[in-house]
mmCIF file of C-alpha atoms in Angstrom:
data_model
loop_
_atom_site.group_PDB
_atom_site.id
_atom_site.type_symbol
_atom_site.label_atom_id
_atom_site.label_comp_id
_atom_site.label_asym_id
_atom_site.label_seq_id
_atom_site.Cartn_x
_atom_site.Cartn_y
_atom_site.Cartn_z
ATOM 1 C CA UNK P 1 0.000 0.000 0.000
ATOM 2 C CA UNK P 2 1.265 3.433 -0.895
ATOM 3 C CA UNK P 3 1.156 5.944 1.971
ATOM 4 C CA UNK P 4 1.325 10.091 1.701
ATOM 5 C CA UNK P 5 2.921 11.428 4.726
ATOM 6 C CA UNK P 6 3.343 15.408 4.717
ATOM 7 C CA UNK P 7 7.540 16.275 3.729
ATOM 8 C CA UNK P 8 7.858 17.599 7.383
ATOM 9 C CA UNK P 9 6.716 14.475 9.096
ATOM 10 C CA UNK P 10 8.516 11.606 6.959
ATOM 11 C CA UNK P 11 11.263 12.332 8.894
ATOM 12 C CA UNK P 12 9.622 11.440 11.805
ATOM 13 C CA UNK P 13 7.160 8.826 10.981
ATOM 14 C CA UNK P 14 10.636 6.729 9.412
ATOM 15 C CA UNK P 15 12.395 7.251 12.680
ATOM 16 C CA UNK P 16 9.352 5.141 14.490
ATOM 17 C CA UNK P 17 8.897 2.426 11.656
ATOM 18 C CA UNK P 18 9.635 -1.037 13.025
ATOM 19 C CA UNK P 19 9.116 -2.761 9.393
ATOM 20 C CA UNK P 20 12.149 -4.838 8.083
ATOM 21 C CA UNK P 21 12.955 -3.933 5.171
ATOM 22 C CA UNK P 22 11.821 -0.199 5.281
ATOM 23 C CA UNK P 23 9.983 1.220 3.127
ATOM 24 C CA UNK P 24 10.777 3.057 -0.412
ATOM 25 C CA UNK P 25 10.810 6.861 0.009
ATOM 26 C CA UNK P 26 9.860 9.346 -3.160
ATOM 27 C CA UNK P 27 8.986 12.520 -3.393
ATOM 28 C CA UNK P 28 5.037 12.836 -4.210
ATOM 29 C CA UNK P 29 4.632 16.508 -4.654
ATOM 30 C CA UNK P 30 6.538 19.813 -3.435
ATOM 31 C CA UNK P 31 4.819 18.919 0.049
ATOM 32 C CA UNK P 32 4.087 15.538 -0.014
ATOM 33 C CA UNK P 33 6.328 12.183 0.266
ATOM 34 C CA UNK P 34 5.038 8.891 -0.727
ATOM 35 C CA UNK P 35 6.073 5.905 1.005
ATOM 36 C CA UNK P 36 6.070 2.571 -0.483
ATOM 37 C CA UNK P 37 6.514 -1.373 0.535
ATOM 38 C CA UNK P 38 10.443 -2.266 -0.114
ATOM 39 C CA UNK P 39 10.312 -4.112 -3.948
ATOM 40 C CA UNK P 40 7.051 -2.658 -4.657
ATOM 41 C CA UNK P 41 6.947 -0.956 -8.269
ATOM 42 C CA UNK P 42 7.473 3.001 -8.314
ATOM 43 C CA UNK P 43 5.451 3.824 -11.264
ATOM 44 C CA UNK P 44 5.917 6.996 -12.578
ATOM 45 C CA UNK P 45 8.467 8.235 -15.580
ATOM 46 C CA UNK P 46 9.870 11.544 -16.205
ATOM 47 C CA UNK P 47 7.575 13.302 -19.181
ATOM 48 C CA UNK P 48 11.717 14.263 -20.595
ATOM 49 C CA UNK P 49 13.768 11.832 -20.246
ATOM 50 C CA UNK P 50 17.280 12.530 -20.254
ATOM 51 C CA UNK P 51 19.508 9.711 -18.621
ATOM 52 C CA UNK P 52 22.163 12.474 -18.410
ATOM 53 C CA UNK P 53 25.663 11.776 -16.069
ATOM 54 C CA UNK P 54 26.227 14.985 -13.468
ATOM 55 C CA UNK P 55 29.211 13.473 -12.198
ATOM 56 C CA UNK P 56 30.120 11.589 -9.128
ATOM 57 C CA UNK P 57 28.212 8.598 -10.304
ATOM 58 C CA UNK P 58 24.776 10.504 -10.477
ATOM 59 C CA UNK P 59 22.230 10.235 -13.254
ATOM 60 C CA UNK P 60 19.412 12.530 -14.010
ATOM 61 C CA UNK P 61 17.197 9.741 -15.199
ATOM 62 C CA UNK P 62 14.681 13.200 -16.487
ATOM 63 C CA UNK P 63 11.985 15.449 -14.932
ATOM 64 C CA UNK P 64 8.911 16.175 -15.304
ATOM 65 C CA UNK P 65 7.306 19.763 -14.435
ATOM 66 C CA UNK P 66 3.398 20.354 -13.800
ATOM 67 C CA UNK P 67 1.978 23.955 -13.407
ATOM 68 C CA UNK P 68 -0.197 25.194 -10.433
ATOM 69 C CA UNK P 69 0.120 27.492 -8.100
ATOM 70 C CA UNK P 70 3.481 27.546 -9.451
ATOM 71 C CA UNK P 71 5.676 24.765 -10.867
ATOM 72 C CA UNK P 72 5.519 21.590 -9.430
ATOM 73 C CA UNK P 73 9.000 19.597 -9.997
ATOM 74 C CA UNK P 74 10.028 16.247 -10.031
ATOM 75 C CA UNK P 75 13.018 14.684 -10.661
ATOM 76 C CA UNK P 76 14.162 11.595 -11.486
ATOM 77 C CA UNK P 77 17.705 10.057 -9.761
ATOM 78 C CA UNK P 78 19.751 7.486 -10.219
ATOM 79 C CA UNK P 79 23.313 5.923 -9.952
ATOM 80 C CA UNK P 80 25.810 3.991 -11.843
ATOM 81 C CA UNK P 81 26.576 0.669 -10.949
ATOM 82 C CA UNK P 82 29.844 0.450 -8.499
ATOM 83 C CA UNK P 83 29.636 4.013 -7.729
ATOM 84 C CA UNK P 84 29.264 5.534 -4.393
ATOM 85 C CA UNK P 85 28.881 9.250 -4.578
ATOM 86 C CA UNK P 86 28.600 12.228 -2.060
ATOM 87 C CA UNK P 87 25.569 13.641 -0.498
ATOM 88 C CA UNK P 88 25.303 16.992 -2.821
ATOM 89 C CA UNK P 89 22.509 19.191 -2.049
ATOM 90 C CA UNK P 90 19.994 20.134 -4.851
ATOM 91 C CA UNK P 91 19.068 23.277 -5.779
ATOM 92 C CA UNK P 92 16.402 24.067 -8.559
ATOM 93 C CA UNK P 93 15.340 27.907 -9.401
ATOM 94 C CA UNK P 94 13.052 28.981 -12.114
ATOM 95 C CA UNK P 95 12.893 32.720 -13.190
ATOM 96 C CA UNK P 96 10.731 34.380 -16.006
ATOM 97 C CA UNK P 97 9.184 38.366 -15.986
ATOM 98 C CA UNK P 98 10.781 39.683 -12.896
ATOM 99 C CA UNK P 99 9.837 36.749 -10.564
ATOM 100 C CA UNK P 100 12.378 34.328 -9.334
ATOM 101 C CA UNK P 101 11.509 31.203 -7.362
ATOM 102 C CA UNK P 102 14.276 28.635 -5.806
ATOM 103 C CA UNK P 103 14.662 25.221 -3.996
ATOM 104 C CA UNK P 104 17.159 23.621 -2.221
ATOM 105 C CA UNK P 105 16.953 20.499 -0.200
ATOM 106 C CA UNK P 106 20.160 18.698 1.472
ATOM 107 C CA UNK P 107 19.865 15.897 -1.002
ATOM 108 C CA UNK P 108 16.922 13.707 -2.556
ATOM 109 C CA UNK P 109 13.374 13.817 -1.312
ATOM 110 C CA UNK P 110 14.221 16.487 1.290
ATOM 111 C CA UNK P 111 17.387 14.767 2.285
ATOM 112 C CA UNK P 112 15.602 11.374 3.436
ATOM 113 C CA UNK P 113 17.206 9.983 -0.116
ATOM 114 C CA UNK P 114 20.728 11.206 -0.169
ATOM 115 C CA UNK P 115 22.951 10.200 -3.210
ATOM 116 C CA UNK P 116 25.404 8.317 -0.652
ATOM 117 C CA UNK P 117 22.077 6.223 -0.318
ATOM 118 C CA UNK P 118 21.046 4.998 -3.958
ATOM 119 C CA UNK P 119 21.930 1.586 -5.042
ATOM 120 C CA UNK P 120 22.291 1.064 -8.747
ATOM 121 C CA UNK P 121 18.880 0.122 -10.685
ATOM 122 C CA UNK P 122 17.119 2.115 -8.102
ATOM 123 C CA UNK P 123 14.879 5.532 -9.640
ATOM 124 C CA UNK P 124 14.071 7.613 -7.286
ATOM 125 C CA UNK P 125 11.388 10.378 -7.497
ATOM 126 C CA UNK P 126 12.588 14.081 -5.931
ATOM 127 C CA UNK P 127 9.763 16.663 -5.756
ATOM 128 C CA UNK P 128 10.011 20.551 -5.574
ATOM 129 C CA UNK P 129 7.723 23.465 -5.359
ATOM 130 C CA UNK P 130 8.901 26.521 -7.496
ATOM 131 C CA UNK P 131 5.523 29.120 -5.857
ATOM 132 C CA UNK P 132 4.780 32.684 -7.679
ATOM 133 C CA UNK P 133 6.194 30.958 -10.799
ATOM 134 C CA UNK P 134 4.085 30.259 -13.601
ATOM 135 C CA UNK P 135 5.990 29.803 -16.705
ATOM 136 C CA UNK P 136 10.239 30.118 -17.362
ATOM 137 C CA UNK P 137 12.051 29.308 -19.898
ATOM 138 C CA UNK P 138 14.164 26.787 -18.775
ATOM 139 C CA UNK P 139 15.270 25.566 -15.096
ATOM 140 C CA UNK P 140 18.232 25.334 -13.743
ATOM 141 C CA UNK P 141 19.530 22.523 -11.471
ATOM 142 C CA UNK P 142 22.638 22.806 -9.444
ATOM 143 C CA UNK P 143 24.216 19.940 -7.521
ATOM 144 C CA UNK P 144 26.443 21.281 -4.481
ATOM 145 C CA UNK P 145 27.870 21.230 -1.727
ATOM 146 C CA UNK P 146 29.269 23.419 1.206
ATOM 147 C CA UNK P 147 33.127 24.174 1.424
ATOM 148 C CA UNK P 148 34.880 26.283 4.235
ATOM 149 C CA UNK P 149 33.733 29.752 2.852
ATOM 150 C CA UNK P 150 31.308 29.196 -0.067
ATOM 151 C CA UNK P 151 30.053 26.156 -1.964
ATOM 152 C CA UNK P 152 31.367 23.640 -4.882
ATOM 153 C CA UNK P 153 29.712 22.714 -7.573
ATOM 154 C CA UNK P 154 29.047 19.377 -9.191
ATOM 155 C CA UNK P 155 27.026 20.457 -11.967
ATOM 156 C CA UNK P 156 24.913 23.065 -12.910
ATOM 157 C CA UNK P 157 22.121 22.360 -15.713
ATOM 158 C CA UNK P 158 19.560 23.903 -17.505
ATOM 159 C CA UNK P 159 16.809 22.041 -18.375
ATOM 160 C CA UNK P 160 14.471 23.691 -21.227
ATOM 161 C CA UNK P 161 10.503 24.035 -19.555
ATOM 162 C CA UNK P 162 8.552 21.583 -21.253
#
């Protein structure tokens, strides 16, 4: 059975779980994180697929944007097989006519996911909410992560808006 649990509880709600194995963590929506029985099927597919290599052993499998109150983002992760990367923080930031909007989260489905975590084979679905933002013409995704006095980057990419 697939379970919603809000972002800011998962956390939680994982910490009390007694089930062996746990469960299968995605991101459902820019608030929402769906939780689902270990080896159970994660159905859903980026509408633009990309299967590009960031670096570091990660793989933007491809995304898939929905508008509503302001862009709803998901993002598809993977790794390569006998890889093992580091836990890079996400940001994504959409800008068109002024307005600017901008996510980050310390890794994967609001850092319950992080890279370090991802066997190979394994998709996993990353969800943002871009608010005030109706339309850009592209997005751009930057991989990170904190160094004494500023930040490195993995990657920075700009995905076209669908």
């Amino acid at each position: 059975q697939r379970v919603l649990v809000t972002a800011d509880a998962a956390s939680l709600l994982l910490g009390e779980l007694t089930v062996a194995p746990p469960p299968q963590v995605h991101g459902w929506s820019g608030d929402w994180v769906e939780l689902l029985p270990n080896g159970a099927a994660q159905g859903r597919q980026p509408a633009v697929v990309l299967n590009r290599w960031l670096g570091d052993g990660i793989v933007l499998r491809g995304y898939t944007v929905a508008v509503r109150d302001g862009l709803d983002v998901l993002l598809f992760w993977s790794v390569e097989r006998g890889t093992k990367p580091a836990n890079w923080s996400i940001s994504v930031r959409a800008g068109a006519e002024g307005v600017a909007a901008q996510q980050d989260s310390v890794g994967p489905v609001a850092g319950l996911r992080p890279f370090g975590s991802l066997e190979a084979g394994q998709t996993v679905v990353d969800a943002y909410r871009l608010d005030g933002v109706l339309h850009a013409d592209e997005l751009l995704l930057i991989l990170y992560r904190p160094e004494d006095g500023g930040f490195e980057n993995l990657a920075e990419v700009r995905l076209p808006f669908p």
